[in-house]
Amino acid sequence: MAYESILFQSADGIARITLNRPDRLNSFTSAMHAELREALAQVSGDRSVRVLLLTGAGRGFCAGQDLSDRAVAPGGAPVDLGESIENNYRPLVLALRSLPLPVVCAVNGVAAGAGANIALACDIVIATQSASFIQAFCKIGLIPDSGGTYFLPRLVGAAKALELLWTADFIEAPEAHRLGIVQRVVPDAELKDATYALARQIADGPQIPVRMIKRLVYQSLKLDLRTHLDLVSSHMSIVRQTADHAEGVAAFKEKRPANFRGK
Ligand code: T3D
């Protein structure tokens, strides 16, 4: 599939998807959703991809839904937003969260509405110093979609989530970092290098544990401690048998960096 609204690159175990409608601040259209679904399916099925990076082109990360066809013309039929959520945003959030590999989001500018929440659906968020987040939904008379009412309370607590969702105030990147919405903030000019360095570090790690850790962390959010620890024991019995575990211990003893092969 030739992409028009996104860019897709993949090399050395790291795939990069760039939302690419910079003149509209990379806001979502149905075409962009379709391309994203296709690219995510490609990444999911490609075992050579170890880390996925998601970012935006130009000065914004993503301004949520493209609102240009959302105004109801006199006599016109309004778009069914429930259908739009069901067909586009719900599959996108679930696809991002259920990818078996780590997803790093590089927020290069403003992230608004669904754009903010798509970032939260990724595993780790790095933002530029000048990036900002806005839960823009109440400003246009909507409720938050794309997991805003799910991810935010888990990250910042229910009361802070409600404040951010009701006020639709801008949160600057340093404040988002303080709140735990963003894991790293870097100078604007360093985003690409900093994101790649983090992705490289994870991609060079032992891939069987890397993927297991993602599953275990998200499963832990819905399990009791005893059940979670049972899962850890059974997973540990599996990783104990991997070549990467043997390599990691050998590298430690020989005082050299490990050369993991994902086996
Ligand atoms: O509808 C459904 O399917 C339901 C699902 C909804 C999901 C949602 O995401 S709802 C929320 C939609 N998003 C918004 O409400 C955010 C709208 N945008 C803004 O509030 C502002 O643009 C920003 C705060 C994000 C950035 O402000 P600023 O001042 O930096 O930029 P700007 O001048 O507003 O925008 C630059 C251009 O991008 C501008 O076009 P122009 O005037 O230069 O021709 C602007 O119209 C355009 N743009 C920005 N956001 C959108 C957009 N065009 C279409 N849709 C957008 N969402």
XYZ file of N, CA and C and ligand atoms in Angstrom:
846
model
N 0.865 -1.207 0.000
C 0.000 0.000 0.000
C 0.894 1.247 0.000
N 0.644 2.169 -0.945
C 1.406 3.430 -0.964
C 0.716 4.404 -0.008
N 1.493 4.959 0.882
C 0.908 5.849 1.894
C 0.944 7.309 1.447
N -0.109 8.058 1.800
C -0.152 9.486 1.459
C -0.228 10.361 2.703
N -0.889 9.855 3.763
C -1.076 10.676 4.964
C -0.076 10.338 6.063
N 0.672 9.257 5.863
C 1.709 8.906 6.828
C 2.987 8.580 6.062
N 4.108 8.610 6.790
C 5.364 8.101 6.235
C 5.703 6.837 7.007
N 6.251 5.851 6.332
C 6.620 4.611 7.007
C 8.030 4.221 6.593
N 8.888 4.066 7.612
C 10.257 3.624 7.338
C 10.600 2.505 8.308
N 11.449 1.617 7.900
C 11.870 0.551 8.809
C 13.298 0.158 8.471
N 14.165 0.183 9.482
C 15.563 -0.210 9.271
C 16.169 -0.636 10.594
N 17.011 -1.639 10.535
C 17.775 -2.095 11.717
C 16.896 -2.352 12.934
N 15.731 -2.931 12.712
C 14.873 -3.308 13.832
C 14.000 -2.191 14.372
N 14.102 -1.002 13.793
C 13.285 0.115 14.296
C 12.397 0.640 13.168
N 11.085 0.600 13.381
C 10.143 1.140 12.389
C 9.692 2.514 12.869
N 9.463 3.419 11.924
C 9.015 4.758 12.288
C 7.781 5.116 11.464
N 6.695 5.477 12.158
C 5.506 5.987 11.468
C 5.413 7.478 11.776
N 5.332 8.285 10.722
C 5.213 9.737 10.895
C 3.853 10.182 10.356
N 3.032 10.770 11.220
C 1.754 11.335 10.765
C 2.116 12.507 9.866
N 1.562 12.541 8.658
C 2.132 13.463 7.674
C 1.081 14.325 6.963
N 0.369 15.119 7.752
C -0.511 16.154 7.177
C -0.184 17.459 7.918
N 1.067 17.923 7.768
C 1.537 19.018 8.630
C 0.719 20.307 8.513
N 0.153 20.588 7.313
C -0.619 21.832 7.166
C -1.926 21.789 7.971
N -2.376 20.605 8.380
C -3.578 20.441 9.230
C -3.165 19.913 10.604
N -1.934 20.169 10.975
C -1.370 19.676 12.243
C -1.590 18.167 12.411
N -1.469 17.456 11.292
C -1.553 15.980 11.283
C -2.858 15.449 11.872
N -3.937 16.228 11.684
C -5.229 15.758 12.201
C -5.685 14.536 11.381
N -6.530 13.735 12.026
C -6.942 12.455 11.454
C -8.044 12.598 10.406
N -7.862 11.912 9.280
C -8.937 11.710 8.306
C -9.167 10.195 8.238
N -10.254 9.796 7.584
C -10.495 8.351 7.428
C -9.352 7.699 6.665
N -8.829 8.432 5.666
C -7.723 7.869 4.873
C -6.504 7.649 5.757
N -6.221 8.602 6.646
C -5.050 8.438 7.516
C -5.257 7.258 8.460
N -6.479 7.106 8.976
C -6.766 5.952 9.844
C -6.508 4.642 9.094
N -6.972 4.578 7.851
C -6.815 3.331 7.079
C -5.324 3.025 6.877
N -4.555 4.074 6.580
C -3.122 3.861 6.370
C -2.434 3.430 7.663
N -2.840 4.041 8.762
C -2.250 3.665 10.056
C -2.553 2.219 10.395
N -3.809 1.817 10.170
C -4.184 0.418 10.455
C -3.302 -0.532 9.655
N -3.105 -0.185 8.391
C -2.289 -1.028 7.514
C -0.837 -1.094 8.012
N -0.287 0.070 8.357
C 1.118 0.115 8.807
C 1.286 -0.639 10.129
N 0.320 -0.509 11.030
C 0.433 -1.200 12.321
C 0.330 -2.713 12.134
N -0.528 -3.136 11.208
C -0.634 -4.571 10.941
C 0.685 -5.095 10.378
N 1.298 -4.286 9.523
C 2.586 -4.669 8.924
C 3.653 -4.826 10.015
N 3.701 -3.849 10.925
C 4.689 -3.888 12.009
C 4.443 -5.091 12.912
N 3.163 -5.319 13.220
C 2.808 -6.395 14.136
C 3.241 -7.761 13.593
N 3.156 -7.912 12.276
C 3.464 -9.216 11.679
C 4.922 -9.376 11.289
N 5.734 -8.368 11.525
C 7.127 -8.418 11.081
C 8.050 -8.595 12.283
N 8.519 -9.798 12.484
C 9.311 -10.134 13.672
C 10.658 -9.390 13.686
N 11.072 -8.867 12.518
C 12.360 -8.158 12.502
C 12.232 -6.755 13.116
N 11.011 -6.267 13.264
C 10.824 -4.956 13.898
C 10.800 -5.147 15.408
N 11.702 -4.451 16.088
C 11.822 -4.627 17.547
C 11.198 -3.478 18.316
N 11.175 -2.297 17.709
C 10.594 -1.121 18.372
C 9.884 -0.289 17.303
N 8.732 0.264 17.674
C 8.019 1.177 16.771
C 8.089 2.592 17.337
N 8.418 3.544 16.467
C 8.386 4.967 16.837
C 7.196 5.609 16.142
N 6.473 6.464 16.875
C 5.354 7.205 16.274
C 5.607 8.686 16.498
N 5.536 9.484 15.435
C 5.773 10.917 15.582
C 4.951 11.691 14.549
N 5.112 13.016 14.539
C 4.359 13.834 13.594
C 5.292 14.690 12.748
N 4.846 15.044 11.555
C 5.642 15.910 10.685
C 5.291 17.368 10.963
N 6.280 18.243 10.821
C 6.021 19.675 10.974
C 5.996 20.117 12.422
N 5.201 21.167 12.714
C 5.280 21.770 14.052
C 4.319 21.151 15.073
N 3.435 20.253 14.608
C 2.502 19.633 15.544
C 2.661 18.126 15.557
N 2.212 17.503 16.655
C 2.182 16.023 16.661
C 0.897 15.562 15.989
N -0.260 15.972 16.557
C -1.542 15.580 15.966
C -2.653 16.380 16.644
N -3.518 16.988 15.845
C -4.608 17.822 16.384
C -5.923 17.061 16.474
N -5.851 15.726 16.599
C -7.086 14.942 16.735
C -7.828 14.840 15.423
N -9.125 14.647 15.521
C -9.946 14.500 14.316
C -9.880 15.758 13.444
N -9.748 15.589 12.138
C -9.874 16.719 11.212
C -11.324 17.188 11.267
N -11.494 18.435 11.683
C -12.854 18.934 11.918
C -13.483 19.543 10.672
N -12.756 19.504 9.526
C -13.272 20.241 8.369
C -14.593 19.699 7.839
N -14.867 18.408 8.036
C -16.168 17.903 7.562
C -17.116 17.619 8.729
N -16.824 18.225 9.883
C -17.654 17.929 11.040
C -18.748 18.981 11.278
N -18.629 20.162 10.676
C -19.683 21.164 10.845
C -20.910 20.692 10.076
N -22.052 20.814 10.676
C -23.274 20.348 10.012
C -23.809 21.469 9.120
N -23.766 21.241 7.826
C -24.297 22.247 6.901
C -25.816 22.304 7.040
N -26.426 23.481 6.833
C -27.881 23.549 6.946
C -28.535 22.492 6.045
N -29.384 21.671 6.638
C -30.062 20.630 5.862
C -29.232 19.378 5.678
N -27.951 19.437 6.046
C -27.068 18.282 5.835
C -27.198 17.276 6.967
N -26.744 16.060 6.707
C -26.805 15.023 7.738
C -25.505 15.047 8.534
N -25.601 15.085 9.880
C -24.366 15.075 10.671
C -23.656 13.727 10.563
N -22.314 13.794 10.660
C -21.536 12.547 10.672
C -21.859 11.801 11.957
N -22.000 10.489 11.884
C -22.250 9.685 13.085
C -20.915 9.493 13.817
N -20.737 10.258 14.898
C -19.437 10.227 15.579
C -19.207 8.888 16.280
N -20.294 8.250 16.734
C -20.152 6.922 17.350
C -19.549 5.951 16.348
N -20.015 6.057 15.120
C -19.495 5.189 14.056
C -18.028 5.501 13.764
N -17.724 6.811 13.765
C -16.342 7.225 13.514
C -15.411 6.667 14.593
N -15.863 6.723 15.834
C -15.054 6.180 16.944
C -14.898 4.662 16.780
N -16.018 4.014 16.531
C -16.029 2.554 16.447
C -15.144 2.044 15.301
N -15.217 2.759 14.155
C -14.489 2.275 12.972
C -13.032 2.708 12.931
N -12.725 3.835 13.593
C -11.378 4.394 13.445
C -10.573 4.482 14.742
N -11.109 5.212 15.739
C -10.285 5.485 16.931
C -10.149 4.263 17.833
N -11.251 3.547 18.022
C -11.195 2.353 18.876
C -10.179 1.335 18.328
N -10.262 0.977 17.026
C -9.265 0.040 16.498
C -7.834 0.563 16.604
N -7.664 1.879 16.450
C -6.304 2.428 16.504
C -5.709 2.289 17.909
N -6.491 2.668 18.924
C -5.997 2.571 20.304
C -5.715 1.114 20.665
N -6.638 0.229 20.298
C -6.440 -1.186 20.633
C -5.238 -1.763 19.873
N -5.060 -1.326 18.627
C -3.911 -1.837 17.848
C -2.604 -1.378 18.483
N -2.541 -0.117 18.888
C -1.302 0.384 19.504
C -1.006 -0.367 20.794
N -2.039 -0.505 21.645
C -1.829 -1.140 22.946
C -1.529 -2.632 22.837
N -2.063 -3.276 21.806
C -1.854 -4.725 21.749
C -0.674 -5.120 20.863
N 0.036 -4.149 20.309
C 1.255 -4.521 19.575
C 2.191 -5.245 20.535
N 2.766 -6.367 20.125
C 3.606 -7.114 21.067
C 4.957 -6.455 21.353
N 5.310 -5.439 20.558
C 6.630 -4.812 20.711
C 6.496 -3.415 21.333
N 7.585 -2.861 21.867
C 7.516 -1.532 22.476
C 7.181 -0.441 21.456
N 6.341 0.509 21.884
C 5.977 1.645 21.035
C 6.402 2.923 21.749
N 7.287 3.679 21.114
C 7.764 4.944 21.683
C 7.143 6.079 20.883
N 6.509 7.008 21.587
C 5.865 8.133 20.903
C 6.734 9.376 21.074
N 7.087 10.000 19.959
C 7.890 11.223 19.995
C 6.966 12.392 19.684
N 6.587 13.127 20.732
C 5.625 14.229 20.559
C 6.408 15.495 20.232
N 6.306 15.905 18.967
C 7.145 16.981 18.443
C 6.473 18.344 18.497
N 5.257 18.429 19.037
C 4.553 19.713 19.083
C 3.223 19.501 19.765
N 2.230 20.284 19.367
C 0.948 20.177 20.073
C 0.278 18.819 19.797
N -0.292 18.257 20.853
C -1.056 17.002 20.753
C -2.435 17.300 21.319
N -3.443 17.336 20.450
C -4.770 17.790 20.883
C -5.820 16.707 20.653
N -6.810 16.653 21.537
C -7.920 15.721 21.371
C -7.408 14.293 21.245
N -7.906 13.600 20.220
C -7.462 12.218 20.019
C -5.957 12.157 19.810
N -5.361 13.250 19.343
C -3.899 13.284 19.168
C -3.185 13.109 20.503
N -3.723 13.739 21.551
C -3.123 13.599 22.889
C -3.294 12.168 23.385
N -4.451 11.599 23.126
C -4.733 10.275 23.700
C -4.053 9.143 22.943
N -3.810 9.359 21.659
C -3.043 8.364 20.900
C -1.626 8.283 21.480
N -1.094 9.443 21.875
C 0.241 9.423 22.517
C 0.187 8.595 23.802
N -0.892 8.763 24.576
C -0.998 8.032 25.848
C -1.162 6.522 25.628
N -1.657 6.147 24.458
C -1.828 4.720 24.163
C -0.483 4.050 23.870
N 0.548 4.866 23.605
C 1.879 4.301 23.353
C 2.533 3.944 24.691
N 3.607 3.170 24.641
C 4.198 2.669 25.888
C 5.040 3.722 26.604
N 5.806 4.487 25.845
C 6.666 5.525 26.427
C 6.488 6.782 25.580
N 6.400 7.932 26.246
C 6.237 9.193 25.508
C 7.448 10.096 25.779
N 8.080 10.546 24.693
C 9.137 11.562 24.787
C 8.588 12.810 24.115
N 8.755 13.962 24.749
C 8.216 15.190 24.149
C 9.300 16.249 24.063
N 9.136 17.154 23.104
C 10.040 18.300 23.053
C 9.639 19.284 24.149
N 10.593 20.130 24.507
C 10.372 21.169 25.520
C 9.160 22.033 25.162
N 8.941 22.275 23.864
C 7.854 23.185 23.473
C 6.555 22.449 23.130
N 6.526 21.139 23.318
C 5.286 20.396 23.013
C 4.223 20.703 24.072
N 2.984 20.453 23.718
C 1.910 20.648 24.703
C 0.796 19.649 24.420
N -0.021 19.461 25.444
C -1.118 18.497 25.363
C -2.403 19.218 25.714
N -3.456 18.932 24.981
C -4.746 19.542 25.328
C -5.868 18.529 25.073
N -6.646 18.297 26.115
C -7.820 17.424 26.006
C -8.949 18.302 25.474
N -8.911 18.553 24.159
C -9.720 19.613 23.553
C -11.220 19.309 23.483
N -11.628 18.137 23.897
C -12.984 17.650 23.603
C -14.095 18.556 24.141
N -13.988 18.948 25.431
C -15.063 19.761 26.004
C -15.211 21.090 25.276
N -14.094 21.571 24.673
C -14.164 22.849 23.943
C -15.098 22.756 22.744
N -15.263 21.537 22.213
C -16.154 21.392 21.056
C -17.361 20.515 21.399
N -17.647 20.433 22.699
C -18.881 19.763 23.120
C -18.872 18.261 22.958
N -17.686 17.651 23.080
C -17.613 16.182 22.968
C -17.071 15.588 24.268
N -17.149 14.275 24.354
C -16.455 13.573 25.436
C -15.128 13.044 24.883
N -14.148 12.845 25.764
C -12.843 12.362 25.289
C -12.960 10.950 24.717
N -12.319 10.743 23.580
C -12.272 9.381 23.029
C -10.829 8.907 23.020
N -10.595 7.823 22.350
C -9.246 7.264 22.193
C -8.581 6.982 23.532
N -9.383 6.660 24.542
C -8.816 6.221 25.819
C -8.461 7.336 26.783
N -8.857 8.578 26.501
C -8.526 9.676 27.429
C -9.083 9.443 28.823
N -10.331 8.977 28.900
C -10.943 8.738 30.214
C -10.444 7.428 30.837
N -9.636 6.682 30.113
C -9.056 5.432 30.639
C -7.603 5.651 31.060
N -6.811 6.223 30.150
C -5.374 6.362 30.434
C -5.104 7.439 31.479
N -5.765 8.596 31.337
C -5.415 9.720 32.222
C -5.609 9.411 33.704
N -6.778 8.864 34.139
C -6.914 8.582 35.575
C -5.854 7.609 36.077
N -5.439 6.702 35.212
C -4.410 5.733 35.628
C -3.048 6.400 35.758
N -2.820 7.448 34.974
C -1.518 8.122 35.008
C -1.456 9.204 36.080
N -2.538 9.963 36.215
C -2.452 11.166 37.075
C -3.444 11.140 38.232
N -4.273 10.104 38.340
C -5.312 10.063 39.373
C -6.608 10.668 38.836
N -7.721 10.258 39.444
C -9.036 10.639 38.903
C -9.277 12.143 38.968
N -8.916 12.780 40.096
C -9.249 14.204 40.245
C -8.483 15.057 39.233
N -7.181 14.768 39.064
C -6.395 15.556 38.102
C -6.901 15.290 36.672
N -7.267 14.027 36.416
C -7.795 13.695 35.085
C -9.061 14.510 34.816
N -9.936 14.555 35.801
C -11.184 15.310 35.612
C -10.890 16.785 35.364
N -9.928 17.335 36.112
C -9.577 18.749 35.917
C -9.117 18.988 34.475
N -8.219 18.113 34.002
C -7.679 18.301 32.648
C -8.758 18.108 31.587
N -9.647 17.143 31.818
C -10.679 16.840 30.818
C -11.763 17.908 30.802
N -12.139 18.438 31.989
C -13.199 19.439 32.039
C -12.723 20.817 31.553
N -11.479 21.179 31.947
C -11.022 22.534 31.597
C -10.498 22.615 30.170
N -10.001 21.493 29.639
C -9.339 21.504 28.318
C -8.207 22.531 28.292
N -7.524 22.699 29.440
C -6.373 23.606 29.489
C -5.166 22.957 28.814
N -4.283 23.794 28.281
C -3.020 23.284 27.743
C -2.141 22.793 28.893
N -1.488 21.656 28.703
C -0.437 21.232 29.636
C 0.859 21.289 28.841
N 1.785 22.106 29.326
C 3.088 22.185 28.650
C 3.888 20.917 28.989
N 4.851 20.590 28.128
C 5.602 19.327 28.287
C 6.243 19.171 29.679
N 6.879 20.215 30.241
C 7.493 20.006 31.565
C 6.458 19.619 32.629
N 5.264 20.219 32.556
C 4.201 19.875 33.502
C 3.693 18.447 33.223
N 3.582 18.099 31.947
C 3.154 16.737 31.587
C 4.166 15.724 32.118
N 5.427 16.107 32.106
C 6.479 15.232 32.641
C 6.319 15.096 34.155
N 6.078 16.222 34.820
C 5.910 16.193 36.284
C 4.718 15.314 36.675
N 3.673 15.349 35.835
C 2.456 14.577 36.127
C 2.597 13.087 35.787
N 3.622 12.743 35.010
C 3.802 11.340 34.627
C 3.131 10.977 33.308
N 2.667 12.004 32.583
C 2.057 11.756 31.269
C 3.156 11.509 30.237
N 4.288 12.168 30.454
C 5.424 12.093 29.546
C 6.618 11.568 30.341
N 7.391 10.689 29.744
C 8.506 10.095 30.496
C 9.801 10.886 30.347
N 10.004 11.529 29.194
C 11.229 12.333 29.009
C 10.877 13.593 28.239
N 11.537 14.711 28.610
C 11.395 15.953 27.843
C 12.792 16.335 27.359
N 12.888 16.656 26.075
C 14.206 16.971 25.504
C 14.126 18.287 24.732
N 15.274 18.972 24.560
C 15.269 20.182 23.724
C 14.722 19.851 22.329
N 14.019 20.820 21.730
C 13.346 20.563 20.448
C 14.275 19.932 19.407
N 15.488 20.477 19.325
C 16.399 20.021 18.268
C 16.918 18.607 18.523
N 16.698 18.085 19.729
C 17.282 16.776 20.058
C 16.273 15.628 20.017
N 15.014 15.920 19.651
C 13.983 14.875 19.744
C 14.322 13.639 18.919
N 14.704 13.879 17.684
C 14.931 12.728 16.791
C 16.055 11.837 17.334
N 17.169 12.450 17.718
C 18.314 11.674 18.207
C 17.980 10.989 19.532
N 17.291 11.725 20.427
C 16.989 11.161 21.753
C 16.030 9.981 21.608
N 15.060 10.118 20.725
C 14.085 9.048 20.529
C 14.761 7.829 19.911
N 15.626 8.098 18.926
C 16.308 6.973 18.284
C 17.206 6.260 19.287
N 17.906 7.041 20.125
C 18.823 6.435 21.104
C 18.052 5.523 22.059
N 16.884 5.967 22.507
C 16.083 5.131 23.410
C 15.595 3.878 22.681
N 15.101 4.087 21.450
C 14.611 2.935 20.665
C 15.742 1.944 20.423
N 16.935 2.472 20.111
C 18.095 1.593 19.851
C 18.420 0.769 21.091
N 18.407 1.444 22.253
C 18.734 0.754 23.508
C 17.768 -0.409 23.750
N 16.484 -0.143 23.524
C 15.488 -1.207 23.748
C 15.614 -2.280 22.667
N 15.825 -1.837 21.417
C 15.908 -2.795 20.302
C 17.122 -3.706 20.438
N 18.175 -3.217 21.083
C 19.377 -4.039 21.269
C 19.261 -4.945 22.497
N 18.178 -4.818 23.237
C 17.966 -5.648 24.431
C 17.473 -7.039 24.047
N 17.307 -7.921 25.026
C 16.849 -9.291 24.749
C 15.353 -9.280 24.431
N 15.000 -9.594 23.182
C 13.631 -9.338 22.712
C 12.562 -10.208 23.354
N 12.917 -11.431 23.759
C 11.873 -12.267 24.388
C 11.454 -11.625 25.721
N 12.401 -11.305 26.624
C 11.998 -10.595 27.846
C 11.376 -9.220 27.578
N 11.901 -8.491 26.595
C 11.357 -7.146 26.326
C 9.852 -7.242 26.053
N 9.474 -8.197 25.218
C 8.054 -8.347 24.876
C 7.251 -8.894 26.055
N 7.867 -9.831 26.794
C 7.162 -10.374 27.970
C 6.897 -9.282 29.004
N 7.885 -8.402 29.185
C 7.749 -7.335 30.190
C 6.547 -6.443 29.846
N 6.382 -6.127 28.566
C 5.233 -5.304 28.167
C 3.928 -5.993 28.567
N 3.838 -7.290 28.229
C 2.605 -8.027 28.566
C 2.379 -8.060 30.069
N 3.463 -8.348 30.805
C 3.323 -8.492 32.271
C 2.902 -7.172 32.915
N 3.488 -6.074 32.460
C 3.156 -4.772 33.062
C 1.686 -4.434 32.822
N 1.209 -4.578 31.589
C -0.197 -4.218 31.328
C -1.157 -5.215 31.982
N -0.771 -6.503 31.999
C -1.646 -7.477 32.683
C -1.717 -7.183 34.176
N -0.606 -6.701 34.750
C -0.576 -6.455 36.200
C -1.637 -5.443 36.616
N -2.000 -4.544 35.674
C -2.968 -3.498 36.025
C -4.360 -4.059 36.283
N -4.592 -5.297 35.856
C -5.927 -5.870 36.101
C -5.876 -7.159 36.920
N -4.704 -7.468 37.501
C -4.581 -8.717 38.264
C -4.251 -8.442 39.724
N -4.574 -9.414 40.597
C -4.109 -9.310 41.980
C -2.641 -9.742 42.033
N -1.962 -9.382 43.122
C -0.518 -9.624 43.213
C -0.166 -11.099 43.081
N -0.939 -11.962 43.776
C -0.622 -13.391 43.766
C -0.674 -13.951 42.329
N -1.737 -13.592 41.589
C -1.878 -14.101 40.212
C -0.746 -13.554 39.344
N -0.423 -12.280 39.563
C 0.656 -11.675 38.775
C 1.983 -12.403 39.040
N 2.272 -12.663 40.321
C 3.538 -13.327 40.651
C 3.583 -14.753 40.098
N 2.425 -15.422 40.038
C 2.372 -16.748 39.400
C 2.804 -16.649 37.942
N 2.294 -15.591 37.277
C 2.631 -15.398 35.863
C 4.126 -15.148 35.695
N 4.688 -14.340 36.602
C 6.126 -14.041 36.522
C 6.932 -15.328 36.649
N 6.529 -16.194 37.598
C 7.275 -17.457 37.769
C 7.253 -18.271 36.483
N 6.069 -18.400 35.874
C 6.000 -19.251 34.680
C 6.768 -18.612 33.515
N 6.716 -17.289 33.399
C 7.475 -16.625 32.327
C 8.980 -16.764 32.572
N 9.379 -16.699 33.846
C 10.808 -16.795 34.160
C 11.356 -18.161 33.761
N 10.525 -19.201 33.940
C 10.972 -20.541 33.544
C 11.248 -20.588 32.049
N 10.512 -19.785 31.289
C 10.728 -19.774 29.827
C 12.002 -18.984 29.483
N 12.129 -17.770 30.031
C 13.303 -16.958 29.627
C 14.606 -17.572 30.119
N 14.523 -18.323 31.208
C 15.725 -18.988 31.737
C 16.385 -19.866 30.668
N 15.560 -20.384 29.761
C 16.081 -21.317 28.749
C 16.568 -20.617 27.477
N 16.519 -19.289 27.426
C 16.866 -18.623 26.160
C 18.382 -18.458 26.017
N 18.796 -18.390 24.754
C 20.216 -18.135 24.463
C 20.603 -16.743 24.963
N 19.653 -15.813 24.920
C 19.966 -14.444 25.374
C 20.269 -14.407 26.872
N 19.629 -15.267 27.656
C 19.938 -15.303 29.088
C 21.375 -15.807 29.277
N 21.716 -16.880 28.548
C 23.082 -17.418 28.649
C 24.097 -16.354 28.221
N 23.773 -15.647 27.132
C 24.670 -14.597 26.630
C 24.804 -13.458 27.651
N 23.691 -13.073 28.268
C 23.717 -11.980 29.253
C 24.611 -12.319 30.437
N 24.506 -13.539 30.924
C 25.318 -13.950 32.081
C 26.787 -14.067 31.666
N 27.029 -14.641 30.468
C 28.414 -14.759 29.980
C 29.043 -13.374 29.831
N 28.264 -12.429 29.259
C 28.776 -11.064 29.061
C 29.105 -10.419 30.404
N 28.265 -10.685 31.402
C 28.522 -10.129 32.737
C 29.847 -10.670 33.281
N 30.018 -11.985 33.172
C 31.230 -12.598 33.733
C 32.484 -12.142 32.988
N 32.324 -11.941 31.667
C 33.490 -11.549 30.849
C 33.657 -10.035 30.789
N 32.837 -9.316 31.528
C 32.906 -7.849 31.603
C 32.897 -7.206 30.210
N 31.913 -7.609 29.378
C 31.750 -7.045 28.034
C 30.267 -6.816 27.785
N 29.925 -5.969 26.786
C 28.499 -5.774 26.490
C 27.887 -7.059 25.921
N 26.644 -7.321 26.250
C 25.968 -8.515 25.736
C 25.588 -8.305 24.272
N 25.609 -9.387 23.527
C 25.189 -9.336 22.125
C 23.932 -10.211 21.987
N 22.774 -9.601 22.239
C 21.533 -10.378 22.257
C 21.050 -10.649 20.834
N 20.455 -11.824 20.648
C 20.001 -12.217 19.305
C 18.508 -12.506 19.233
N 17.841 -12.275 20.334
C 16.386 -12.478 20.309
C 15.987 -13.937 20.314
N 16.879 -14.777 20.877
C 16.573 -16.230 20.893
C 16.680 -16.769 22.303
O -15.373 13.506 14.970
C -15.156 12.349 15.301
O -14.900 11.442 14.470
C -15.134 12.010 16.753
C -13.744 11.934 17.237
C -13.121 13.007 17.719
C -11.710 12.961 18.100
C -11.121 14.302 18.366
O -9.924 14.407 18.291
S -12.122 15.624 18.755
C -10.953 16.947 18.947
C -10.585 17.573 17.619
N -9.470 18.464 17.744
C -9.575 19.694 18.242
O -10.609 20.115 18.704
C -8.338 20.554 18.164
C -8.531 21.636 17.119
N -7.319 22.414 16.959
C -6.946 23.349 17.864
O -7.572 23.565 18.883
C -5.700 24.113 17.531
O -5.431 24.007 16.155
C -4.462 23.611 18.315
C -4.616 23.948 19.793
C -4.264 22.097 18.149
C -3.195 24.303 17.771
O -3.407 25.688 17.740
P -2.410 26.617 16.910
O -2.815 28.024 17.173
O -1.018 26.217 17.216
O -2.658 26.226 15.375
P -3.909 26.621 14.453
O -3.622 27.922 13.776
O -5.162 26.497 15.208
O -3.866 25.428 13.375
C -2.991 25.448 12.251
C -3.802 24.997 11.061
O -4.232 23.651 11.299
C -5.050 25.836 10.881
O -5.335 25.919 9.512
P -5.143 27.309 8.714
O -5.953 28.349 9.445
O -3.657 27.595 8.791
O -5.632 27.030 7.337
C -6.105 24.998 11.559
O -7.417 25.235 11.081
C -5.652 23.601 11.210
N -6.148 22.615 12.181
C -5.764 22.488 13.472
N -6.451 21.525 14.039
C -7.303 21.046 13.115
C -7.110 21.726 11.917
N -7.810 21.488 10.810
C -8.746 20.521 10.890
N -8.978 19.794 12.004
C -8.275 20.018 13.122
N -8.489 19.265 14.225
